Tab-separated table of C-alpha atoms in Angstrom:
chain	number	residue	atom	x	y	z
A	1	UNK	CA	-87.811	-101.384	97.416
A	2	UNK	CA	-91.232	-100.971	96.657
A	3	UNK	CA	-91.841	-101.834	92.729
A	4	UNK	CA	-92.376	-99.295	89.855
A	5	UNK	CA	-95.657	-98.481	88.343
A	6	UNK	CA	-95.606	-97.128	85.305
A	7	UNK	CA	-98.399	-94.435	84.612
A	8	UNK	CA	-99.179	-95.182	80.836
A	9	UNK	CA	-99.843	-98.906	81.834
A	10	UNK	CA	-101.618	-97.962	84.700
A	11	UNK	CA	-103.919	-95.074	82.835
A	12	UNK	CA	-104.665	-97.342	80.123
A	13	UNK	CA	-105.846	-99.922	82.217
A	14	UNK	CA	-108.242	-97.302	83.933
A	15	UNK	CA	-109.216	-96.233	80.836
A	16	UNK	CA	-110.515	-99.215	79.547
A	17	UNK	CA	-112.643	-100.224	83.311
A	18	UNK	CA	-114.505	-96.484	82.916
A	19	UNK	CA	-115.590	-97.499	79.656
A	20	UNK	CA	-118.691	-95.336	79.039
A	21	UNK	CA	-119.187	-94.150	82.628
A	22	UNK	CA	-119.617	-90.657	83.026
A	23	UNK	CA	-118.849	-88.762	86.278
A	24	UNK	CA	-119.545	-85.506	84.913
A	25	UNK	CA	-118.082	-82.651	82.513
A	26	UNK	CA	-114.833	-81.179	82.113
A	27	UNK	CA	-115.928	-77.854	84.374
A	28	UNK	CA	-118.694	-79.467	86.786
A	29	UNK	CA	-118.922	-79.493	90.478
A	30	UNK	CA	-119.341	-82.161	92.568
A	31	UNK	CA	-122.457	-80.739	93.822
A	32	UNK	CA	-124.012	-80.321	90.165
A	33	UNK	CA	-127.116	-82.543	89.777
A	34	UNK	CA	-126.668	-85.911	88.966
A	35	UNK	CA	-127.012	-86.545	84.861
A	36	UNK	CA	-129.585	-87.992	83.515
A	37	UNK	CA	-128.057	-91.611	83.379
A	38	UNK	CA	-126.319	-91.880	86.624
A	39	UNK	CA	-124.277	-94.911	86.951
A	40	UNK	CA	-125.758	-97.278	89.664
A	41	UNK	CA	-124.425	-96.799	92.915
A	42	UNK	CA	-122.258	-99.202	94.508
A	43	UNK	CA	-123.164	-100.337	98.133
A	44	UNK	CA	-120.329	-99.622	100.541
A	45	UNK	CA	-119.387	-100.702	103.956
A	46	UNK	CA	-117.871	-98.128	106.244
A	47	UNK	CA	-115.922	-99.015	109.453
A	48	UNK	CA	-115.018	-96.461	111.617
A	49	UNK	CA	-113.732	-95.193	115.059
A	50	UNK	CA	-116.607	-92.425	115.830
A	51	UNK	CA	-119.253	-90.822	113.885
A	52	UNK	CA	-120.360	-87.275	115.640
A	53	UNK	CA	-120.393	-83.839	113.879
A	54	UNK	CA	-117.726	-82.628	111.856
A	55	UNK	CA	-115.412	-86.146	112.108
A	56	UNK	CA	-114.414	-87.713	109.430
A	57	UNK	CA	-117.310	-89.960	109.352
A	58	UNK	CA	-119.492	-87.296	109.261
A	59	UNK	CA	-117.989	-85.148	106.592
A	60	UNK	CA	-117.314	-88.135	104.620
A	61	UNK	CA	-120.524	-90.861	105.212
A	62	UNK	CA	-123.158	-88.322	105.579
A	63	UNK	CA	-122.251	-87.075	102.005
A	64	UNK	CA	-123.044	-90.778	101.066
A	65	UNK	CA	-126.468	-90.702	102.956
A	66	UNK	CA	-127.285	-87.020	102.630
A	67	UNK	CA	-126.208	-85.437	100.096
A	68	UNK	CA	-123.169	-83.671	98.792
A	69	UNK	CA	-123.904	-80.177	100.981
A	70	UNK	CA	-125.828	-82.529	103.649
A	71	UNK	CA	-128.974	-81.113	102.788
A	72	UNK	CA	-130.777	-83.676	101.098
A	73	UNK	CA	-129.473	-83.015	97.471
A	74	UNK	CA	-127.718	-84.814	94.821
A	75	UNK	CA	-124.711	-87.034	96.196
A	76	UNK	CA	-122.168	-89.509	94.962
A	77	UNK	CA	-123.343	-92.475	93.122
A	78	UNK	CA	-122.517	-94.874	96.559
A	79	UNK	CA	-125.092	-96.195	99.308
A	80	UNK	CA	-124.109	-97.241	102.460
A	81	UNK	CA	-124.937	-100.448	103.146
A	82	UNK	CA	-123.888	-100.834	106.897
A	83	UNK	CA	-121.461	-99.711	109.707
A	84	UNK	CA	-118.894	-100.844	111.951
A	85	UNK	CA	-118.545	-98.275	115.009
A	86	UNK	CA	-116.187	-98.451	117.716
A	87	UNK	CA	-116.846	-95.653	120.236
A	88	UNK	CA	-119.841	-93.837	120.877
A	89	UNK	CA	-118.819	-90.386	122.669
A	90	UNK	CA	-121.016	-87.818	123.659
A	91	UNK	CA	-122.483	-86.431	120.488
A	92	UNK	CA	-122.775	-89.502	118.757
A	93	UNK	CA	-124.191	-89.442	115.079
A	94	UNK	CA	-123.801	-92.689	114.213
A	95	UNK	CA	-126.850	-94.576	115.834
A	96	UNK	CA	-129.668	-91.924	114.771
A	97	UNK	CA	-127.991	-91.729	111.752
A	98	UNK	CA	-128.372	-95.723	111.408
A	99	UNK	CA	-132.181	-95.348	112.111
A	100	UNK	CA	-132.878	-92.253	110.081
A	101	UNK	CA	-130.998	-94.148	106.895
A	102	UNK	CA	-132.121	-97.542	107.546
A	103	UNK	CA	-128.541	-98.394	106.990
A	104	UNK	CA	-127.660	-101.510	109.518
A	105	UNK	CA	-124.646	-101.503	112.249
A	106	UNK	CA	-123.375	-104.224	113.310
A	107	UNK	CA	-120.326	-105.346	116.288
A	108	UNK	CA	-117.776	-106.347	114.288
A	109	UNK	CA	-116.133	-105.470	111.380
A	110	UNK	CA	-116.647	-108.827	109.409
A	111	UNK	CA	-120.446	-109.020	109.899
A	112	UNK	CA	-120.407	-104.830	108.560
A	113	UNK	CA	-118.476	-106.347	105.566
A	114	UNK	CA	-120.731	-109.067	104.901
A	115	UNK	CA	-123.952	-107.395	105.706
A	116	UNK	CA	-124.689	-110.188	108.441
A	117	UNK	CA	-124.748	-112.710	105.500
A	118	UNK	CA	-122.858	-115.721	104.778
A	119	UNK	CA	-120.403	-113.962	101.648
A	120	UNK	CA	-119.363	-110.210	100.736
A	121	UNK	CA	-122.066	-108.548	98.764
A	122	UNK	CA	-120.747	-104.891	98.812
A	123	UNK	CA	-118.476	-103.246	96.269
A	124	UNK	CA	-116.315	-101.627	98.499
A	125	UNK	CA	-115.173	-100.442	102.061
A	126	UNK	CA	-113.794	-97.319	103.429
A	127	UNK	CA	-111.756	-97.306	106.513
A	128	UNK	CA	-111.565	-93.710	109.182
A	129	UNK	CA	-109.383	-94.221	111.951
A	130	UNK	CA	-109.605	-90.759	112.839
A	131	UNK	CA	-110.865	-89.140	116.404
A	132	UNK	CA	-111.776	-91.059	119.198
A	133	UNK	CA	-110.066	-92.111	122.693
A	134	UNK	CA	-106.754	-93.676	121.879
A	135	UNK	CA	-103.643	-93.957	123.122
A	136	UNK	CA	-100.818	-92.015	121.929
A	137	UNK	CA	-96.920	-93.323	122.042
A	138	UNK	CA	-93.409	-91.416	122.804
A	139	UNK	CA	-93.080	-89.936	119.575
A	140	UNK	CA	-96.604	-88.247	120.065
A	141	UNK	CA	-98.101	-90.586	117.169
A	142	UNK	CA	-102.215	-91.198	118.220
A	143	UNK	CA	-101.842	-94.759	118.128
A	144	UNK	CA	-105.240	-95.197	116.134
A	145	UNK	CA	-106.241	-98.677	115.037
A	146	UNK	CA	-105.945	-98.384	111.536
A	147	UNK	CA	-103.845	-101.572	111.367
A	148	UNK	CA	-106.293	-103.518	113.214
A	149	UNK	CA	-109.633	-102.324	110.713
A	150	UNK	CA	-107.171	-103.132	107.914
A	151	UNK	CA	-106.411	-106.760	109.202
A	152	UNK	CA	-110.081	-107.514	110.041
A	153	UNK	CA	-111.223	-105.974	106.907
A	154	UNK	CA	-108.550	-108.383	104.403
A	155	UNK	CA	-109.326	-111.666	106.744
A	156	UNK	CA	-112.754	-111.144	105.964
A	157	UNK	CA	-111.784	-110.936	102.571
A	158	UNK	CA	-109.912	-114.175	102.823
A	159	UNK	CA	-112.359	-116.049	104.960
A	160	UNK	CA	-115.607	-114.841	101.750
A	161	UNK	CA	-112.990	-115.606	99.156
A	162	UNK	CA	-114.014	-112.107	97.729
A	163	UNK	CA	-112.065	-109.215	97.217
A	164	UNK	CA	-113.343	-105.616	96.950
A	165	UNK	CA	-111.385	-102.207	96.895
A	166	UNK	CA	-110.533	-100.320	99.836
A	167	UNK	CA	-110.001	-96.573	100.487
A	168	UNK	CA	-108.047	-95.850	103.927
A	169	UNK	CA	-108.783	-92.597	105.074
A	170	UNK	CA	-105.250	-90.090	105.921
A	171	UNK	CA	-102.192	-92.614	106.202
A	172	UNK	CA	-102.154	-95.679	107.012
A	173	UNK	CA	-100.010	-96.890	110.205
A	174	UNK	CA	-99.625	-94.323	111.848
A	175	UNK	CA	-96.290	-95.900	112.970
A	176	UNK	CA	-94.142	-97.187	109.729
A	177	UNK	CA	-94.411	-101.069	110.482
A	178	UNK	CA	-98.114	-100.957	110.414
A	179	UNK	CA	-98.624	-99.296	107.297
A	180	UNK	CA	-95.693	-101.041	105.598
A	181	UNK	CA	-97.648	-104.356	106.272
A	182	UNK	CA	-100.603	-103.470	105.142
A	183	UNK	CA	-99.155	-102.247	102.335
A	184	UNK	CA	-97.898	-105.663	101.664
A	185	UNK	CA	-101.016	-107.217	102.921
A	186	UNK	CA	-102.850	-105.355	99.958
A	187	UNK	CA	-100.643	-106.225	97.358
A	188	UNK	CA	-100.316	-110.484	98.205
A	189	UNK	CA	-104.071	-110.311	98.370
A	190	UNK	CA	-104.250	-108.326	95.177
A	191	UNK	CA	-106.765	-105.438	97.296
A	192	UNK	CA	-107.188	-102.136	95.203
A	193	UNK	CA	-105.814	-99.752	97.983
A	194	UNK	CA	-106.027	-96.359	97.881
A	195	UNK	CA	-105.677	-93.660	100.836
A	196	UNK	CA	-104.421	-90.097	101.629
A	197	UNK	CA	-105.529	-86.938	102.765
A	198	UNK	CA	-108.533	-84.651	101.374
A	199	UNK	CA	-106.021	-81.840	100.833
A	200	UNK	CA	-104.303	-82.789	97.423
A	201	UNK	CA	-107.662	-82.425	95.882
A	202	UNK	CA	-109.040	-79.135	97.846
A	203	UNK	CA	-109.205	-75.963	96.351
A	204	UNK	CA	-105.852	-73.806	96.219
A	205	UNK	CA	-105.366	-70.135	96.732
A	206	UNK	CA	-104.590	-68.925	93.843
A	207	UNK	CA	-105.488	-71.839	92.301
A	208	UNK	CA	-101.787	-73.613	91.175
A	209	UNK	CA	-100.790	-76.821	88.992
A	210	UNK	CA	-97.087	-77.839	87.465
A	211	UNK	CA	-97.169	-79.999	84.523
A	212	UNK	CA	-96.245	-83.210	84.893
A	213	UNK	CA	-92.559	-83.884	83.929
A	214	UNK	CA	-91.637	-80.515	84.940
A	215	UNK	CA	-88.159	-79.257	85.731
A	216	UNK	CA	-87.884	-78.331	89.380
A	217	UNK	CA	-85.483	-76.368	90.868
A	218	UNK	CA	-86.697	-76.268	94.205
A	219	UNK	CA	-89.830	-76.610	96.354
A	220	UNK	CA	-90.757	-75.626	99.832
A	221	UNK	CA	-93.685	-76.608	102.259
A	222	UNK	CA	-95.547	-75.218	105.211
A	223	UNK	CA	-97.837	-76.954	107.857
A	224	UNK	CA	-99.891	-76.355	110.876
A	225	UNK	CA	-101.142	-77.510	114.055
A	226	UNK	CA	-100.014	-80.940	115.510
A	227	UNK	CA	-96.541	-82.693	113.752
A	228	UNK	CA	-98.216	-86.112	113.562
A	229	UNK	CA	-102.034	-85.205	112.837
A	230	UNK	CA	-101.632	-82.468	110.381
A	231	UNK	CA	-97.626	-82.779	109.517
A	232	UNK	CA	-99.596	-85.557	107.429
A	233	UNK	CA	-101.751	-83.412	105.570
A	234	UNK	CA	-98.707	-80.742	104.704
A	235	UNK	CA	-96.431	-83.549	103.420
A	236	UNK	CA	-99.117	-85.171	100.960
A	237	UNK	CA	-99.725	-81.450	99.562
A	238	UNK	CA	-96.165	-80.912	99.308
A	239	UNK	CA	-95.531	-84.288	98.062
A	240	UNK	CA	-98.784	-83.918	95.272
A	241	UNK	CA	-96.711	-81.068	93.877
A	242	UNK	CA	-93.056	-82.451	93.737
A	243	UNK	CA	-94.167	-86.154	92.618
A	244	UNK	CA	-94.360	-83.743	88.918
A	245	UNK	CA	-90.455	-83.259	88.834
A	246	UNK	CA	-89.177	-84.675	85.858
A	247	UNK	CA	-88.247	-88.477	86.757
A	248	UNK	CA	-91.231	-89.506	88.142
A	249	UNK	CA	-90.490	-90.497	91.981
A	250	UNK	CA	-88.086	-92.812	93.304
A	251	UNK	CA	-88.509	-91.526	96.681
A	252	UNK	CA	-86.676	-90.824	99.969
A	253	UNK	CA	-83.197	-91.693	101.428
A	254	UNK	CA	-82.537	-89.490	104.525
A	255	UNK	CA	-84.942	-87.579	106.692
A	256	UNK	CA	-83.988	-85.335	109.489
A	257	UNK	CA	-86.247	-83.370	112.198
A	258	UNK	CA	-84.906	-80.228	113.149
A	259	UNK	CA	-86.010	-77.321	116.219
A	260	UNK	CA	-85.168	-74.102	117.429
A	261	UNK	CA	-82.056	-72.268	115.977
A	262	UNK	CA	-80.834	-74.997	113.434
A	263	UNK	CA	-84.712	-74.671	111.839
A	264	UNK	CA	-83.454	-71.091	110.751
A	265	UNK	CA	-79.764	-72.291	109.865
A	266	UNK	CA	-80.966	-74.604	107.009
A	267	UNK	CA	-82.018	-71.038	105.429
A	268	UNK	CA	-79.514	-69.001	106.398
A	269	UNK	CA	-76.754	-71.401	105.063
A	270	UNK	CA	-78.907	-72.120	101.688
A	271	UNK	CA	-79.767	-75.356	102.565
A	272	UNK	CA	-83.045	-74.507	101.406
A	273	UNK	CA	-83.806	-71.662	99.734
A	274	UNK	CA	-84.850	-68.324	101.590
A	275	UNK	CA	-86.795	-67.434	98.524
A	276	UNK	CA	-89.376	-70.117	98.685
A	277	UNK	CA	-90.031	-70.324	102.160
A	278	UNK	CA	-90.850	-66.462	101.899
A	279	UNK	CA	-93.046	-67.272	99.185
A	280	UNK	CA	-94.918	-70.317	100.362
A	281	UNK	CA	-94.897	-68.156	104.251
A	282	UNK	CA	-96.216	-65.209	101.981
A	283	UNK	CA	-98.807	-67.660	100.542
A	284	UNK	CA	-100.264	-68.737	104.258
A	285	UNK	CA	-102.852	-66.767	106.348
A	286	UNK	CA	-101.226	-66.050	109.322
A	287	UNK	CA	-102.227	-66.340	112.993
A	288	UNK	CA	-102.149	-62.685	114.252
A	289	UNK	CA	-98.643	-60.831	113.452
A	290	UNK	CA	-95.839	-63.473	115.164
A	291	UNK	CA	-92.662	-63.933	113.477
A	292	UNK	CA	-92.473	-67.475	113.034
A	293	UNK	CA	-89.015	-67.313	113.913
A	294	UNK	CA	-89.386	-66.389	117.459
A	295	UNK	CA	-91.889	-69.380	117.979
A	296	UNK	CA	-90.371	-71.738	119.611
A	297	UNK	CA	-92.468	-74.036	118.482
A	298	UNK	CA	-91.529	-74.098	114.811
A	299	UNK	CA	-90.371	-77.477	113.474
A	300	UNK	CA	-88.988	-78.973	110.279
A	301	UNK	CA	-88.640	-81.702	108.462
A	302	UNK	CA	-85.860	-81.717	106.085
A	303	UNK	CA	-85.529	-85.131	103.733
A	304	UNK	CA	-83.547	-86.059	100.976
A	305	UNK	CA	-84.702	-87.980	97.681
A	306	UNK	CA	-83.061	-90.751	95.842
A	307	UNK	CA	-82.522	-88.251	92.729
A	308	UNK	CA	-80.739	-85.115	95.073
A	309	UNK	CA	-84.143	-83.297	95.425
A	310	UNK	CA	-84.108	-81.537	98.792
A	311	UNK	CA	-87.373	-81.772	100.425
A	312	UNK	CA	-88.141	-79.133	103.214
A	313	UNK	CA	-91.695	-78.796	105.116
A	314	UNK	CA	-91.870	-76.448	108.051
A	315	UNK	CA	-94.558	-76.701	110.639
A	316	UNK	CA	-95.151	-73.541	111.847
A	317	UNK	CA	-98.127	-72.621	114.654
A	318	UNK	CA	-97.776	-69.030	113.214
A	319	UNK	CA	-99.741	-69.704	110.082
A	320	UNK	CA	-103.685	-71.723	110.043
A	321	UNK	CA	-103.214	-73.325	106.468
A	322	UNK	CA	-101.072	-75.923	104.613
A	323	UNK	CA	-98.820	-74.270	101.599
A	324	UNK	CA	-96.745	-74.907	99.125
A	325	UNK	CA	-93.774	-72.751	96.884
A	326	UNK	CA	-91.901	-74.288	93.910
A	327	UNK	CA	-89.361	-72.930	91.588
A	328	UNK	CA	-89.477	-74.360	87.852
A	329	UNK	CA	-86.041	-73.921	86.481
A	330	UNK	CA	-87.685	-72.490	83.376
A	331	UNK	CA	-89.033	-69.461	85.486
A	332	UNK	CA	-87.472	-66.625	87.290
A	333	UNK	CA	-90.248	-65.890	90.178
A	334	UNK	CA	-91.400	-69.288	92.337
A	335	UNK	CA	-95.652	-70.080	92.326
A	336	UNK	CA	-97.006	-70.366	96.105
A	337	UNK	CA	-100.576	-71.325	97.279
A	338	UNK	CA	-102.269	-72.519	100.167
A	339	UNK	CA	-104.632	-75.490	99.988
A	340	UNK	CA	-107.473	-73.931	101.616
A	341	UNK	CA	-110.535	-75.747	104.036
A	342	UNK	CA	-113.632	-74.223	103.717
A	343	UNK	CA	-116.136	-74.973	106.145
A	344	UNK	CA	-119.233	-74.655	104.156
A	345	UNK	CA	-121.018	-76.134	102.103
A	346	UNK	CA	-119.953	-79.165	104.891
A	347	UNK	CA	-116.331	-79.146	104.161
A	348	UNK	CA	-115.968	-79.101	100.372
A	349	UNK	CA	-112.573	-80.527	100.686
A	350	UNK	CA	-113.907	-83.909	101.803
A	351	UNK	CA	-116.345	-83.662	98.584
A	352	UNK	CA	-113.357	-83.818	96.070
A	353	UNK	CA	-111.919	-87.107	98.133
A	354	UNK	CA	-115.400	-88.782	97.736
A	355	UNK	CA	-115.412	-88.180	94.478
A	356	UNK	CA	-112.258	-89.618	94.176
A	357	UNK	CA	-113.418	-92.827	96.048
A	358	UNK	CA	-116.431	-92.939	94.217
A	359	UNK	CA	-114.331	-93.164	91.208
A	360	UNK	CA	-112.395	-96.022	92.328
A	361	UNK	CA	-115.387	-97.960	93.577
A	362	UNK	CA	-117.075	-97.813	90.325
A	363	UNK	CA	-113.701	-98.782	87.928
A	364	UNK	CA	-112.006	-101.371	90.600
A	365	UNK	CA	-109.303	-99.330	90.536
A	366	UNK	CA	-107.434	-96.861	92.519
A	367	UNK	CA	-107.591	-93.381	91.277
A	368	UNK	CA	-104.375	-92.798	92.313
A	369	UNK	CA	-101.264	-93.787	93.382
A	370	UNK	CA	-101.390	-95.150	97.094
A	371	UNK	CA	-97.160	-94.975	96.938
A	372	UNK	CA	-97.461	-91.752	97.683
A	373	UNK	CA	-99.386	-91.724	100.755
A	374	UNK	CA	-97.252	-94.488	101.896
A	375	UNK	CA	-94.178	-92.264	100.986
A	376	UNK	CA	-95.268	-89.111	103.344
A	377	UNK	CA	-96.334	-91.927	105.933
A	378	UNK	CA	-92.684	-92.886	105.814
A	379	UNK	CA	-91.546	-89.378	105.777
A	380	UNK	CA	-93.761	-88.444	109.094
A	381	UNK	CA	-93.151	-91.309	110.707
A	382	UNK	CA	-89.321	-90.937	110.573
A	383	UNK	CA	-89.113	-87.571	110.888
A	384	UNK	CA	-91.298	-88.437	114.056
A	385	UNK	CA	-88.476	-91.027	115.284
A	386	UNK	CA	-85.831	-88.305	114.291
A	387	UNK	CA	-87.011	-85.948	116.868
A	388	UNK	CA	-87.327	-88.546	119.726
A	389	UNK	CA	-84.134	-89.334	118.645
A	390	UNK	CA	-82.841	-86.022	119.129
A	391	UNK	CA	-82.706	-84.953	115.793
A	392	UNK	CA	-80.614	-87.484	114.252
A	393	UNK	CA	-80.547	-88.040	110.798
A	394	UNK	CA	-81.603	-91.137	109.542
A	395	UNK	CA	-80.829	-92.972	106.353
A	396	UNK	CA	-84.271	-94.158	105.003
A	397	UNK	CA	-83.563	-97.488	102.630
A	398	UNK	CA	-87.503	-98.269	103.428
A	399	UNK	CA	-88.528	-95.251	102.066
A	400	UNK	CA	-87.294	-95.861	98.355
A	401	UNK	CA	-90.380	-95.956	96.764
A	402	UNK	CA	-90.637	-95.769	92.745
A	403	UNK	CA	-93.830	-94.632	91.034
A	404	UNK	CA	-95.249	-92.671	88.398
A	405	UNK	CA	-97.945	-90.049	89.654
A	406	UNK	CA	-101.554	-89.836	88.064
A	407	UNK	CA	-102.657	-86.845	86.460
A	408	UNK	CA	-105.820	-86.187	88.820
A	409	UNK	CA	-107.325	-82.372	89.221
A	410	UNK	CA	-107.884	-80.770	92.479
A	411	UNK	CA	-111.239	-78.653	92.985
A	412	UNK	CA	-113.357	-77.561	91.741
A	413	UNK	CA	-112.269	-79.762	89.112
A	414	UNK	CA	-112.958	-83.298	90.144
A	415	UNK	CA	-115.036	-84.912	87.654
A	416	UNK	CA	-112.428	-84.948	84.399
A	417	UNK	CA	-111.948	-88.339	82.731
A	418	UNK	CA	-108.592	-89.829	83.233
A	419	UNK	CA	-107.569	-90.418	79.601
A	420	UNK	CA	-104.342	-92.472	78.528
C-alpha cells in the first residue's frame, strides 16, 4: 500500500517554500500581466514525443516561449532552456520553434537535461508522451514511452548527482507496471513528481466545488471519445471531485468494465443511482439527439473504494465533454457540470496546468497530490484489463492508495495561495 500523506503536514511545508512569492491575486487570470516584481523564472527542460500544432507540446511549451494566449504577451515565470524531440511528423513545430526561441535541442534526453554540459543546471523538467507513431497493445492502451523519458530523465539525475522536480504530463504508464515503478523510482530518489490531466483545473459549466470533508452520498461520471486516451481525463475529473468525501482517500479495491445491456442494468437495479447519471448526462452537450442507450458503444467502468464508495464513470460517444454529478447527503437535488475545453485563447485549459507547474517549479514542491493520478492510472488501466478479460471483476490490492487531497482551485481561479 502506497503510504499516507497527510495534508496539514504537507500544506505547511508548502507554505513555508512560497515564502513571499506571489503568483497573483485571489481573482486574477492567468493571462493578467505579470506584477511588478515577478519572481525569476526558472529554466526548464522539456522532453517530448512531437511538437506540431495543437499537441501537447504546443499548447503547453509555446505558452512558456510565447506567451500565455501565444501571442507574444505575458507568460508563466519559466524559460525553456532546451528540448528533447523524438519524432518529427509532417507539421513539425519543434525545429523552427528551436530557431525562432534560440532555445537548443539536443538527441538525447540526458544532454536536454544537462544543457550539453557536464552537471544539471535547470530547475525542472516536464515530460509529454502524448501523440506521435506508437504502438498500441491488446487492451487498446497507445503504448507511449512515458516509462522510458521517465527512466532516462532519473538516471540522469543519478549520473549529475542533482535532483530537480518533474511534472509528467496525463498518467504515467500507460500500462500499471510502468507507472507503478516510476512511482517508486520517484520516491527512492526523493524526485518531486507531479502529473495528471489539464481537466481538474479547467473551467466548469456551471462552475461547481464541494468542500473538502464533505459528506457524499453518491457521485457519478461521464466521458468521451477513446476508453484509454480520454477515459483518463473523465476519471481524474471524477476522481478531483470524490477525493473531498469525508475520509480523505484510501482508494480502490475492485474495478469492473462493463458493455452493452449490463451498462444499463447497474441503473436499473440501483447499483448506481439513476438520478445522477441523469444529472451529470443532463450536464453534457450532446452529440446530435442519440439515446446513449442504444449506442452500442457505451462503456463503463464501475469500481469500488476501500471505504464502500461506489465509483461509476460511463463513457459515452453520445456526449463531446467530460462531467460530473454528486449527491451531498446534506442536500436533496445532486450538483452536475461539465469541465469544459475551450479552444481559444490557445486552449485555456492547458493555461491553468502551467500554472500549476509553474507553481511547483518555483516552491520544489508538488502542487498536488500525484496519488491521485496514479489512482485513476490504476483505475484505467484495470478497467482496461477487465474488458480484455471479458468483463471480469478484479480485486485491486495495488490500487489501495491513502492520501489527503490539496485544496487547489480550478479556473479561472488559479493563482490563490495555498495557505495551511
Amino acid at each position: 500500500m502506497m503510504p499516507t500523506l497527510r495534508r496539514r503536514d504537507y500544506l505547511k511545508t508548502l507554505a513555508g517554500s512560497l515564502g513571499g512569492l506571489s503568483l497573483g491575486g485571489p481573482r486574477s487570470s492567468a493571462f493578467a500581466a505579470a506584477p511588478a516584481e515577478s519572481p525569476a523564472k526558472k529554466s526548464i527542460a522539456a522532453i517530448v514525443t512531437v511538437y506540431h500544432h495543437n499537441s501537447h507540446a504546443d499548447v503547453l511549451l509555446t505558452k512558456i516561449l510565447e506567451g500565455w494566449k501565444h501571442d507574444g504577451g505575458p507568460g508563466p515565470a519559466l524559460s525553456l532552456a532546451s528540448m528533447y524531440v523524438e519524432q518529427f511528423p509532417k507539421g513539425d513545430m519543434a525545429r523552427d520553434m528551436s530557431a525562432k526561441h534560440g532555445v537548443p535541442m539536443f538527441e538525447s534526453i540526458e544532454q536536454a537535461i544537462t544543457v550539453g554540459s557536464d552537471g544539471i543546471p535547470v530547475d525542472g523538467v516536464i515530460l509529454i508522451g502524448e501523440h506521435g507513431n506508437y504502438p498500441w497493445n491488446e487492451k487498446e492502451q497507445h503504448l507511449y514511452p512515458r516509462r522510458r523519458f521517465f527512466a532516462e530523465t532519473t538516471d540522469t539525475f543519478a549520473k549529475y548527482g542533482r535532483v530537480v522536480p518533474v511534472f509528467h504530463d496525463k498518467h504515467p504508464g500507460p500500462q500499471w507496471d510502468d507507472a507503478k515503478w516510476m512511482y517508486d523510482r520517484a520516491r527512492e530518489m526523493k524526485v518531486p513528481f507531479m502529473a495528471g490531466s489539464s481537466l481538474p483545473v479547467s473551467f466548469r459549466e456551471p462552475d461547481l466545488s464541494i468542500p473538502m470533508g464533505s459528506e457524499l452520498e453518491g457521485a457519478v461520471g461521464i466521458g468521451y471519445s477513446g476508453l484509454d486516451v480520454y477515459g483518463f481525463h473523465a476519471l481524474e475529473c471524477y476522481q478531483a471531485f470524490v477525493e473531498r468525501r469525508r475520509g480523505a482517500e484510501q482508494g480502490v479495491k475492485s474495478v469492473q468494465f462493463h458493455e452493452g445491456p449490463d451498462v444499463w442494468r447497474v441503473l436499473d437495479d440501483g447499483t448506481v443511482s439513476g438520478e445522477l447519471f441523469e444529472a451529470a448526462l443532463a450536464a453534457t452537450p450532446h452529440r446530435g439527439k442519440v439515446d446513449p442507450r442504444d449506442d452500442p458503444r457505451s462503456a463503463l467502468f464501475l469500481f469500488e473504494y476501500v471505504d464502500g464508495f461506489t465509483g461509476a464513470l460511463f463513457m459515452l460517444q453520445t456526449v463531446n465533454r467530460s462531467a460530473v454529478a454528486v449527491k451531498l447527503s446534506n442536500e436533496s437535488e445532486p450538483r452536475a457540470c461539465h469541465f469544459a475545453e475551450r479552444p481559444e485563447p490557445r486552449y485555456p485549459h492547458f493555461a491553468y496546468l502551467l500554472k500549476a507547474i509553474e507553481r511547483m517549479m518555483h516552491t520544489g514542491r508538488p502542487t498536488y497530490r500525484v496519488e491521485r493520478t496514479m489512482l485513476t492510472a490504476g483505475i484505467l488501466d484495470r478497467a482496461l484489463t477487465s474488458r480484455h478479460e471479458g468483463g471480469r471483476k478484479l480485486d485491486t490490492p495495488e490500487l489501495q492508495i491513502a492520501y489527503e487531497p490539496v485544496d487547489y482551485p480550478h479556473a479561472p481561479q488559479p493563482d490563490l495561495l495555498l495557505q495551511p
